[in-house]
Short mmCIF file of C-alpha atoms in Angstrom, two decimals:
data_model
loop_
_atom_site.label_atom_id
_atom_site.label_comp_id
_atom_site.label_asym_id
_atom_site.label_seq_id
_atom_site.Cartn_x
_atom_site.Cartn_y
_atom_site.Cartn_z
CA MET A 7 0.00 0.00 0.00
CA ASN A 8 2.81 2.43 -0.87
CA ILE A 9 2.17 5.69 -2.63
CA LYS A 10 4.39 8.61 -3.65
CA ILE A 11 3.53 12.13 -2.52
CA LEU A 12 4.98 15.21 -4.22
CA TYR A 13 4.93 18.85 -3.07
CA PHE A 14 5.57 21.86 -5.31
CA ALA A 15 6.46 25.54 -5.13
CA SER A 16 5.53 27.47 -1.98
CA LEU A 17 3.93 24.37 -0.43
CA ARG A 18 7.17 22.41 -0.85
CA ASP A 19 9.09 25.27 0.75
CA THR A 20 6.64 25.31 3.67
CA VAL A 21 6.57 21.57 4.43
CA GLY A 22 10.29 21.28 3.74
CA ARG A 23 10.20 18.34 1.40
CA ALA A 24 9.70 17.74 -2.32
CA GLU A 25 8.54 14.15 -2.09
CA GLU A 26 7.98 11.28 0.24
CA SER A 27 7.16 7.61 0.06
CA PHE A 28 4.08 6.94 2.13
CA VAL A 29 2.33 3.84 3.44
CA LEU A 30 -1.41 4.37 3.20
CA PRO A 31 -2.99 4.02 6.66
CA SER A 32 -6.37 2.33 6.88
CA GLY A 33 -9.12 4.91 6.61
CA VAL A 34 -7.29 6.97 4.00
CA ALA A 35 -9.22 6.12 0.83
CA THR A 36 -9.44 9.42 -1.05
CA VAL A 37 -7.33 12.43 -1.98
CA GLY A 38 -9.31 14.45 0.56
CA ASP A 39 -8.64 11.85 3.29
CA LEU A 40 -4.93 11.97 2.48
CA ARG A 41 -4.82 15.73 2.63
CA ALA A 42 -6.59 15.73 6.02
CA PHE A 43 -4.23 13.03 7.32
CA LEU A 44 -1.16 15.06 6.28
CA ALA A 45 -2.59 18.27 7.76
CA ASP A 46 -2.99 16.41 11.07
CA ARG A 47 0.78 16.10 11.30
CA GLY A 48 0.44 19.61 12.71
CA ASP A 49 2.84 22.57 12.76
CA LYS A 50 4.03 23.42 9.23
CA TRP A 51 1.66 20.77 7.83
CA ASP A 52 -1.16 23.10 8.68
CA ALA A 53 -0.50 24.49 5.17
CA LEU A 54 -2.59 21.55 3.93
CA ALA A 55 -5.53 22.20 6.29
CA GLU A 56 -9.04 22.64 5.00
CA GLY A 57 -9.62 26.18 3.80
CA ARG A 58 -6.02 26.61 2.62
CA ASN A 59 -5.77 27.21 -1.12
CA VAL A 60 -4.21 23.89 -2.14
CA ARG A 61 -4.73 21.87 -5.33
CA ALA A 62 -4.05 18.19 -5.84
CA ALA A 63 -3.23 15.85 -8.69
CA ARG A 64 -3.55 12.08 -8.82
CA ASN A 65 -1.27 10.32 -11.28
CA GLN A 66 -0.51 13.63 -12.97
CA ARG A 67 -4.08 14.75 -13.51
CA MET A 68 -5.97 17.36 -11.49
CA ALA A 69 -7.89 15.59 -8.73
CA ASN A 70 -10.96 16.20 -6.60
CA PRO A 71 -11.11 15.46 -2.86
CA ALA A 72 -13.44 12.50 -3.53
CA ASP A 73 -11.05 10.81 -5.97
CA PRO A 74 -9.81 7.42 -4.65
CA VAL A 75 -6.18 6.80 -3.70
CA GLY A 76 -4.71 3.36 -4.28
CA PRO A 77 -1.39 1.47 -4.16
CA GLY A 78 1.27 2.83 -6.51
CA ASP A 79 -0.45 6.18 -6.98
CA GLU A 80 1.48 9.42 -7.37
CA ILE A 81 -0.35 12.16 -5.46
CA ALA A 82 0.82 15.76 -5.68
CA PHE A 83 -0.16 18.83 -3.63
CA PHE A 84 0.59 22.38 -4.73
CA PRO A 85 -0.68 25.97 -4.70
CA PRO A 86 -2.86 27.31 -7.54
CA VAL A 87 -0.84 27.39 -10.75
CA THR A 88 0.67 30.61 -12.11
CA GLY A 89 2.14 29.67 -15.49
CA GLY A 90 2.09 31.47 -18.84
CA MET B 18 4.96 17.08 -31.71
CA SER B 19 2.49 19.73 -30.61
CA VAL B 20 3.67 20.31 -27.02
CA SER B 21 7.14 21.14 -25.69
CA VAL B 22 8.22 21.95 -22.14
CA GLN B 23 11.80 23.14 -22.19
CA GLN B 24 14.40 25.45 -20.67
CA ALA B 25 15.62 26.71 -24.06
CA ASP B 26 14.22 29.71 -25.88
CA PHE B 27 12.29 29.13 -29.12
CA ASP B 28 12.08 30.67 -32.61
CA VAL B 29 8.66 32.30 -32.93
CA GLY B 30 8.90 32.89 -36.69
CA ALA B 31 9.92 29.28 -37.37
CA GLU B 32 7.11 27.93 -35.17
CA ILE B 33 4.46 30.05 -36.90
CA ALA B 34 5.81 29.10 -40.34
CA ALA B 35 5.79 25.40 -39.42
CA LEU B 36 2.07 25.58 -38.62
CA SER B 37 1.20 26.27 -42.26
CA GLN B 38 4.21 24.70 -43.99
CA GLY B 39 3.00 22.49 -46.86
CA ARG B 40 -0.63 22.88 -45.73
CA LEU B 41 -2.27 25.01 -48.37
CA GLU B 42 -5.68 24.69 -46.71
CA VAL B 43 -4.45 26.92 -43.86
CA GLY B 44 -5.66 30.50 -44.21
CA ALA B 45 -5.14 31.76 -40.66
CA VAL B 46 -2.49 31.40 -37.95
CA ALA B 47 -3.23 33.08 -34.63
CA SER B 48 -0.46 33.08 -32.07
CA PHE B 49 0.53 34.35 -28.68
CA VAL B 50 3.86 35.03 -27.01
CA GLY B 51 4.04 35.60 -23.26
CA LEU B 52 7.04 37.50 -21.88
CA VAL B 53 8.54 38.20 -18.47
CA ARG B 54 7.59 41.72 -17.39
CA ASP B 55 9.82 43.94 -15.25
CA VAL B 56 6.95 44.70 -12.90
CA SER B 57 4.47 42.48 -11.10
CA GLY B 58 1.83 43.76 -8.71
CA GLY B 59 3.71 47.07 -8.52
CA ALA B 60 7.05 45.52 -7.51
CA GLU B 61 10.15 45.56 -9.68
CA VAL B 62 11.15 42.12 -10.96
CA ALA B 63 14.81 41.30 -11.56
CA ALA B 64 14.18 37.71 -12.66
CA MET B 65 11.89 34.78 -12.08
CA THR B 66 12.21 31.04 -11.84
CA LEU B 67 9.46 28.93 -13.35
CA GLU B 68 8.98 25.62 -11.60
CA HIS B 69 6.85 22.88 -13.10
CA TYR B 70 5.71 19.31 -12.47
CA PRO B 71 7.54 17.17 -15.03
CA GLY B 72 5.24 14.64 -16.61
CA MET B 73 2.04 16.28 -15.50
CA THR B 74 2.97 19.46 -17.34
CA GLU B 75 3.22 17.75 -20.71
CA ARG B 76 0.09 15.74 -20.04
CA SER B 77 -1.98 18.78 -19.06
CA LEU B 78 -0.81 20.76 -22.09
CA GLU B 79 -1.69 17.83 -24.34
CA ASP B 80 -5.14 17.65 -22.70
CA ILE B 81 -5.64 21.37 -23.35
CA VAL B 82 -4.63 21.00 -27.00
CA GLY B 83 -6.92 17.97 -27.39
CA GLU B 84 -9.84 19.90 -25.93
CA ALA B 85 -9.22 22.79 -28.36
CA ARG B 86 -9.14 20.37 -31.30
CA ARG B 87 -12.47 18.90 -30.21
CA ARG B 88 -14.07 22.33 -29.96
CA TRP B 89 -12.84 23.85 -33.21
CA GLN B 90 -11.89 22.64 -36.68
CA LEU B 91 -8.13 23.25 -36.62
CA ASP B 92 -5.22 22.32 -38.86
CA GLY B 93 -2.49 22.60 -36.25
CA VAL B 94 -1.77 23.59 -32.67
CA ARG B 95 1.64 24.22 -31.10
CA VAL B 96 2.40 24.97 -27.44
CA ILE B 97 5.85 25.68 -26.01
CA HIS B 98 6.34 26.55 -22.35
CA ARG B 99 9.70 27.27 -20.78
CA TYR B 100 10.80 26.61 -17.22
CA GLY B 101 13.85 27.62 -15.17
CA ARG B 102 15.29 31.07 -14.58
CA LEU B 103 14.10 33.87 -16.88
CA GLU B 104 14.69 37.61 -16.97
CA PRO B 105 12.44 40.51 -17.99
CA GLY B 106 11.96 40.50 -21.76
CA ASP B 107 12.51 36.73 -22.02
CA ARG B 108 9.86 34.65 -23.76
CA ILE B 109 7.92 32.29 -21.46
CA VAL B 110 5.23 30.70 -23.57
CA PHE B 111 4.16 30.32 -27.20
CA VAL B 112 0.77 29.18 -28.45
CA GLY B 113 0.09 28.99 -32.19
CA VAL B 114 -3.09 27.77 -33.88
CA ALA B 115 -3.63 27.19 -37.61
CA GLY B 116 -7.03 26.89 -39.27
CA ALA B 117 -8.92 27.68 -42.42
CA HIS B 118 -10.47 30.85 -40.99
CA ARG B 119 -9.44 33.45 -38.46
CA GLY B 120 -12.40 33.18 -36.08
CA GLU B 121 -11.56 29.59 -35.10
CA ALA B 122 -7.83 30.27 -34.91
CA PHE B 123 -8.25 33.26 -32.58
CA ALA B 124 -10.80 31.52 -30.35
CA ALA B 125 -8.72 28.36 -29.99
CA CYS B 126 -5.51 30.30 -29.30
CA GLU B 127 -7.12 32.35 -26.54
CA PHE B 128 -8.83 29.24 -25.14
CA VAL B 129 -5.51 27.39 -24.87
CA MET B 130 -3.86 30.35 -23.12
CA ASP B 131 -6.75 30.77 -20.65
CA TYR B 132 -6.67 27.08 -19.75
CA LEU B 133 -2.91 26.91 -19.60
CA LYS B 134 -2.98 29.74 -17.04
CA THR B 135 -5.32 27.81 -14.74
CA ARG B 136 -4.59 24.14 -15.41
CA ALA B 137 -0.94 23.67 -16.34
CA PRO B 138 1.28 23.02 -13.29
CA PHE B 139 3.68 25.97 -13.44
CA TRP B 140 4.62 28.26 -10.57
CA LYS B 141 6.49 31.54 -10.69
CA LEU B 142 9.09 32.51 -8.10
CA GLU B 143 9.91 36.18 -8.59
CA GLU B 144 13.12 37.91 -7.51
CA THR B 145 12.41 41.47 -6.39
CA PRO B 146 14.34 44.05 -4.35
CA ASP B 147 12.45 42.65 -1.30
CA GLY B 148 13.65 39.11 -1.99
CA ALA B 149 12.19 36.10 -3.76
CA HIS B 150 8.51 35.28 -3.43
CA TRP B 151 6.00 32.95 -5.05
CA VAL B 152 3.42 34.62 -7.27
CA ASP B 153 -0.20 34.20 -6.21
CA ALA B 154 -2.74 32.99 -8.77
CA ARG B 155 -4.85 35.79 -10.23
CA ASP B 156 -8.61 35.53 -9.92
CA SER B 157 -8.89 37.04 -13.40
CA ASP B 158 -7.22 33.93 -14.84
CA ASP B 159 -9.82 31.66 -13.27
CA SER B 160 -12.62 33.81 -14.63
CA ALA B 161 -11.00 33.93 -18.09
CA ALA B 162 -10.98 30.13 -18.13
CA ALA B 163 -14.49 29.91 -16.68
CA ARG B 164 -16.02 31.87 -19.56
CA TRP B 165 -15.30 28.92 -21.83
CA GLY B 166 -18.08 27.14 -20.04
CA THR B 167 -16.38 24.08 -18.62
CA GLU B 168 -15.63 23.28 -15.03
CA SER B 169 -12.89 25.27 -13.40
CA GLU B 170 -9.89 23.52 -11.89
CA PRO B 171 -11.08 21.24 -9.07
CA ARG B 172 -10.05 22.30 -5.58
CA PRO B 173 -9.73 19.54 -3.05
CA GLY B 174 -10.99 20.53 0.35
CA ASP B 175 -12.16 24.00 -0.69
CA MET C 6 5.95 52.98 -38.35
CA SER C 7 2.96 50.87 -37.42
CA VAL C 8 1.40 50.31 -40.89
CA SER C 9 2.99 49.00 -44.10
CA VAL C 10 1.35 48.23 -47.45
CA GLN C 11 3.85 46.45 -49.66
CA GLN C 12 4.43 43.84 -52.34
CA ALA C 13 7.31 42.20 -50.48
CA ASP C 14 6.96 39.38 -47.99
CA PHE C 15 7.72 40.06 -44.32
CA ASP C 16 9.55 38.37 -41.44
CA VAL C 17 6.95 37.32 -38.86
CA GLY C 18 9.46 36.45 -36.13
CA ALA C 19 11.25 39.80 -36.51
CA GLU C 20 7.97 41.74 -36.45
CA ILE C 21 6.77 39.99 -33.29
CA ALA C 22 10.15 40.47 -31.60
CA ALA C 23 10.16 44.19 -32.52
CA LEU C 24 6.84 44.68 -30.71
CA SER C 25 8.43 43.91 -27.33
CA GLN C 26 12.06 44.87 -28.06
CA GLY C 27 13.38 47.05 -25.25
CA ARG C 28 9.90 47.36 -23.72
CA LEU C 29 10.03 45.38 -20.50
CA GLU C 30 6.47 46.36 -19.60
CA VAL C 31 5.17 44.12 -22.42
CA GLY C 32 3.88 40.78 -21.15
CA ALA C 33 1.78 39.69 -24.11
CA VAL C 34 2.06 39.75 -27.89
CA ALA C 35 -0.93 38.44 -29.84
CA SER C 36 -0.52 38.13 -33.57
CA PHE C 37 -2.21 36.94 -36.71
CA VAL C 38 -0.92 35.80 -40.09
CA GLY C 39 -3.31 35.44 -43.03
CA LEU C 40 -2.29 33.16 -45.89
CA VAL C 41 -3.50 32.43 -49.42
CA ARG C 42 -5.50 29.19 -49.40
CA ASP C 43 -5.59 26.78 -52.33
CA VAL C 44 -9.38 26.63 -52.20
CA SER C 45 -12.01 29.37 -52.11
CA GLY C 46 -15.73 28.70 -52.13
CA GLY C 47 -15.02 25.14 -53.27
CA ALA C 48 -12.92 26.16 -56.31
CA GLU C 49 -9.22 25.46 -56.67
CA VAL C 50 -7.08 28.60 -56.56
CA ALA C 51 -3.83 28.74 -58.53
CA ALA C 52 -2.98 32.31 -57.52
CA MET C 53 -4.57 35.62 -56.64
CA THR C 54 -3.86 39.25 -57.27
CA LEU C 55 -4.58 41.70 -54.48
CA GLU C 56 -5.52 45.14 -55.73
CA HIS C 57 -5.66 48.11 -53.39
CA TYR C 58 -6.34 51.84 -53.36
CA PRO C 59 -2.97 53.48 -52.73
CA GLY C 60 -3.24 56.28 -50.22
CA MET C 61 -6.61 55.27 -48.89
CA THR C 62 -5.25 51.87 -47.88
CA GLU C 63 -2.59 53.31 -45.59
CA ARG C 64 -5.02 55.86 -44.20
CA SER C 65 -7.71 53.27 -43.41
CA LEU C 66 -5.19 50.93 -41.73
CA GLU C 67 -3.90 53.83 -39.63
CA ASP C 68 -7.49 54.67 -38.67
CA ILE C 69 -8.06 51.06 -37.60
CA VAL C 70 -4.89 51.04 -35.51
CA GLY C 71 -5.84 54.37 -33.93
CA GLU C 72 -9.28 53.05 -33.03
CA ALA C 73 -7.72 49.96 -31.40
CA ARG C 74 -5.35 52.14 -29.36
CA ARG C 75 -8.28 54.23 -28.13
CA ARG C 76 -10.21 51.14 -27.07
CA TRP C 77 -7.46 49.24 -25.28
CA GLN C 78 -4.32 50.04 -23.33
CA LEU C 79 -1.65 48.80 -25.78
CA ASP C 80 2.13 49.08 -26.01
CA GLY C 81 2.43 48.52 -29.74
CA VAL C 82 0.47 47.64 -32.89
CA ARG C 83 1.90 46.56 -36.24
CA VAL C 84 -0.04 45.93 -39.46
CA ILE C 85 1.48 44.73 -42.74
CA HIS C 86 -0.68 44.03 -45.78
CA ARG C 87 0.68 42.84 -49.11
CA TYR C 88 -0.70 43.53 -52.56
CA GLY C 89 0.08 42.14 -56.01
CA ARG C 90 0.20 38.54 -57.19
CA LEU C 91 0.33 35.86 -54.49
CA GLU C 92 0.21 32.07 -54.57
CA PRO C 93 -1.28 29.53 -52.15
CA GLY C 94 0.80 29.39 -48.97
CA ASP C 95 2.01 32.99 -49.38
CA ARG C 96 1.50 35.36 -46.47
CA ILE C 97 -1.03 38.15 -47.11
CA VAL C 98 -1.39 40.03 -43.86
CA PHE C 99 0.21 40.37 -40.44
CA VAL C 100 -1.31 41.99 -37.37
CA GLY C 101 0.64 42.06 -34.10
CA VAL C 102 -0.42 43.68 -30.84
CA ALA C 103 1.69 44.11 -27.69
CA GLY C 104 0.28 44.87 -24.25
CA ALA C 105 0.78 44.24 -20.59
CA HIS C 106 -1.83 41.45 -20.45
CA ARG C 107 -3.14 38.88 -22.89
CA GLY C 108 -6.84 39.80 -22.82
CA GLU C 109 -6.25 43.24 -24.31
CA ALA C 110 -3.70 41.97 -26.83
CA PHE C 111 -6.02 39.24 -28.13
CA ALA C 112 -9.07 41.52 -28.29
CA ALA C 113 -7.24 44.30 -30.13
CA CYS C 114 -5.61 41.89 -32.59
CA GLU C 115 -8.95 40.31 -33.52
CA PHE C 116 -10.60 43.76 -33.68
CA VAL C 117 -7.99 45.03 -36.14
CA MET C 118 -8.40 41.94 -38.34
CA ASP C 119 -12.21 42.18 -38.35
CA TYR C 120 -12.12 45.85 -39.31
CA LEU C 121 -9.39 45.39 -41.86
CA LYS C 122 -11.56 42.77 -43.59
CA THR C 123 -14.49 45.19 -43.95
CA ARG C 124 -12.90 48.66 -44.15
CA ALA C 125 -9.50 48.46 -45.84
CA PRO C 126 -9.72 48.88 -49.63
CA PHE C 127 -8.32 45.58 -50.88
CA TRP C 128 -9.89 43.35 -53.51
CA LYS C 129 -8.95 39.80 -54.43
CA LEU C 130 -8.85 38.56 -58.02
CA GLU C 131 -8.54 34.77 -57.96
CA GLU C 132 -7.13 32.60 -60.72
CA THR C 133 -8.98 29.28 -60.89
CA PRO C 134 -9.29 26.54 -63.54
CA ASP C 135 -12.43 28.42 -64.73
CA GLY C 136 -10.49 31.67 -65.20
CA ALA C 137 -9.95 34.77 -63.10
CA HIS C 138 -12.75 36.20 -61.01
CA TRP C 139 -13.18 38.81 -58.30
CA VAL C 140 -13.95 37.47 -54.84
CA ASP C 141 -17.27 38.56 -53.34
CA ALA C 142 -17.29 40.02 -49.84
CA ARG C 143 -18.36 37.54 -47.17
CA ASP C 144 -21.32 38.43 -44.97
CA SER C 145 -19.51 36.79 -42.04
CA ASP C 146 -16.84 39.49 -42.26
CA ASP C 147 -19.42 42.25 -41.91
CA SER C 148 -20.97 40.52 -38.91
CA ALA C 149 -17.55 39.93 -37.34
CA ALA C 150 -16.88 43.68 -37.55
CA ALA C 151 -20.39 44.57 -36.39
CA ARG C 152 -19.99 42.72 -33.08
CA TRP C 153 -17.47 45.39 -32.02
CA GLY C 154 -20.41 47.72 -31.68
CA THR C 155 -19.54 50.50 -34.08
CA GLU C 156 -21.20 51.35 -37.36
CA SER C 157 -20.55 49.03 -40.26
CA GLU C 158 -19.03 50.35 -43.46
CA PRO C 159 -21.37 52.94 -44.97
CA ARG C 160 -23.05 51.91 -48.21
CA PRO C 161 -23.98 54.73 -50.55
CA GLY C 162 -27.28 54.14 -52.27
CA ASP C 163 -28.04 50.88 -50.48
CA MET D 18 -15.45 72.54 -60.45
CA ASN D 19 -13.22 69.63 -61.44
CA ILE D 20 -13.12 66.42 -59.44
CA LYS D 21 -11.29 63.13 -59.92
CA ILE D 22 -13.23 59.87 -59.97
CA LEU D 23 -11.57 56.48 -59.42
CA TYR D 24 -12.95 52.98 -60.03
CA PHE D 25 -11.52 49.79 -58.55
CA ALA D 26 -11.59 46.03 -59.01
CA SER D 27 -14.65 44.47 -60.70
CA LEU D 28 -16.32 47.87 -61.03
CA ARG D 29 -13.32 49.24 -62.95
CA ASP D 30 -13.40 46.20 -65.23
CA THR D 31 -17.12 46.74 -65.86
CA VAL D 32 -17.04 50.46 -66.63
CA GLY D 33 -13.79 50.09 -68.55
CA ARG D 34 -11.83 52.86 -66.87
CA ALA D 35 -9.69 53.31 -63.77
CA GLU D 36 -10.12 57.04 -63.40
CA GLU D 37 -11.56 60.12 -65.02
CA SER D 38 -11.44 63.86 -64.59
CA PHE D 39 -14.97 65.14 -64.23
CA VAL D 40 -16.60 68.56 -64.28
CA LEU D 41 -19.33 68.66 -61.62
CA PRO D 42 -22.67 69.46 -63.28
CA SER D 43 -25.07 71.70 -61.37
CA GLY D 44 -27.40 69.63 -59.23
CA VAL D 45 -24.67 67.15 -58.28
CA ALA D 46 -23.91 68.12 -54.68
CA THR D 47 -23.41 64.80 -52.88
CA VAL D 48 -21.73 61.42 -53.35
CA GLY D 49 -25.20 59.92 -53.89
CA ASP D 50 -26.01 62.52 -56.56
CA LEU D 51 -22.74 61.76 -58.34
CA ARG D 52 -23.38 58.03 -58.28
CA ALA D 53 -26.89 58.52 -59.70
CA PHE D 54 -25.53 60.87 -62.40
CA LEU D 55 -22.92 58.29 -63.47
CA ALA D 56 -25.46 55.44 -63.45
CA ASP D 57 -27.60 57.54 -65.81
CA ARG D 58 -24.90 57.22 -68.46
CA GLY D 59 -26.67 53.90 -69.07
CA ASP D 60 -25.37 50.60 -70.51
CA LYS D 61 -22.35 49.35 -68.52
CA TRP D 62 -22.76 52.28 -66.10
CA ASP D 63 -25.80 50.51 -64.78
CA ALA D 64 -23.25 48.83 -62.45
CA LEU D 65 -23.53 51.99 -60.32
CA ALA D 66 -27.34 51.98 -60.19
CA GLU D 67 -29.20 52.07 -56.90
CA GLY D 68 -29.46 48.61 -55.39
CA ARG D 69 -26.07 47.50 -56.77
CA ASN D 70 -23.55 46.66 -54.06
CA VAL D 71 -21.19 49.60 -54.51
CA ARG D 72 -19.17 51.48 -51.86
CA ALA D 73 -17.74 54.96 -52.17
CA ALA D 74 -14.89 56.98 -50.68
CA ARG D 75 -14.41 60.74 -50.61
CA ASN D 76 -10.83 61.94 -50.34
CA GLN D 77 -9.72 58.45 -49.32
CA ARG D 78 -12.22 57.90 -46.52
CA MET D 79 -15.36 55.77 -46.68
CA ALA D 80 -18.28 58.01 -47.65
CA ASN D 81 -22.07 58.03 -47.26
CA PRO D 82 -24.48 59.03 -50.04
CA ALA D 83 -25.28 62.27 -48.22
CA ASP D 84 -21.64 63.42 -48.03
CA PRO D 85 -21.01 66.60 -50.04
CA VAL D 86 -18.82 66.67 -53.16
CA GLY D 87 -16.80 69.79 -53.93
CA PRO D 88 -14.07 71.07 -56.25
CA GLY D 89 -10.81 69.17 -56.11
CA ASP D 90 -12.33 66.13 -54.41
CA GLU D 91 -11.19 62.59 -55.15
CA ILE D 92 -14.22 60.31 -55.23
CA ALA D 93 -13.81 56.54 -55.58
CA PHE D 94 -16.37 53.83 -56.32
CA PHE D 95 -15.69 50.15 -55.73
CA PRO D 96 -17.25 46.83 -54.70
CA PRO D 97 -17.25 45.71 -51.04
CA VAL D 98 -13.69 45.09 -49.92
CA THR D 99 -12.20 41.59 -49.63
CA GLY D 100 -8.77 42.07 -48.07
CA GLY D 101 -6.92 40.15 -45.42
#
């Protein structure tokens, strides 16, 4: 039940890591669950708390909180994009 | 290849010419070049670094191009987006669209730019006299994308 | 010089680059290239000759550019229109608009093209397998210009 | 009371001339008057008759039928434009 989590831009700077390998705990079934679980780490991880302006991708496509998370997935969290 | 994500600069004239090269049915090429400005939100910008999400970037740009080709009858679409450190005056992005008529070419070119601004995973870190800071997303970009009548970017937890 | 009417071809990349050259406030350059197509109204086109009204052509293009600059905050506008004999694939017209942001640049570029199509005195004589014939104005061009909310071209006696 | 009249494109081909020097007759005070006067030449000049899709310019600007015509003016007649 391993997944890879990536962090980008200001969110990466805040949480202090670009990626981590993560063993999915029971009860974490969706992107929204995962985000809440990470926010519960507290302190700097508060940047992922509900209400913060964070976007997510699952396997390199934009994801909704209800999207499922499964073994081998690549989940990314980042601030709203500012390209172009 | 219709999408490139690269550090190197690009040749705008060659890209526009390639969109109609050998395609005598093309009557219109609309294009856009985005450049680094020396001001941003009132502050002076010395340089910026564009970060992106390798893999997802290419995929999202290809999705955007595919959506444009479904919506309009087009002969060619080309998107180039740079990443890395850029200075004021440097080119950031190129979008070119070829079609039989100008209405479709203009609409598709603007559509791709509006979506790219809200859906492609790029982030700007600006260097100003006050130090480096990440640029916040502009609400006007979300509303520009929203006028195309599809869902906006999903926001987990919002 | 923002308007040129000429027989010679032009360098699209150089024209686009010139619009932002040394102007670090420019963040967006929208442009359009119109090309001779090998079909027109279903008929095969071997070549065309573009006739114009020297003097009035330059004046009407300058009027169009002036109107665009009144409507939008722009940093630069460039219009080049060729005349004479052209073959399929040849460039006919270039419009480039530089501004701080893409919305204004796109709108002004499309505005100039729509007006140019209905107000600049150019006429196309097409060579087809059936002989040479003058191209009729397209109603869609009048309606494209009309959506900008100013009077359409006046029609004496109509 | 001399003016110059120009004809372009298909209209020039039809009337068989590109330009003419013209002495304004009395009663011809506007662009519309001039067009009607020329159409009255009959035969191929019928191409300028009311109802035909003809545009006019006075001194190199698009003109309306009611616009005045005066000495030294350059008046042009032509079909709807098809540039770009």
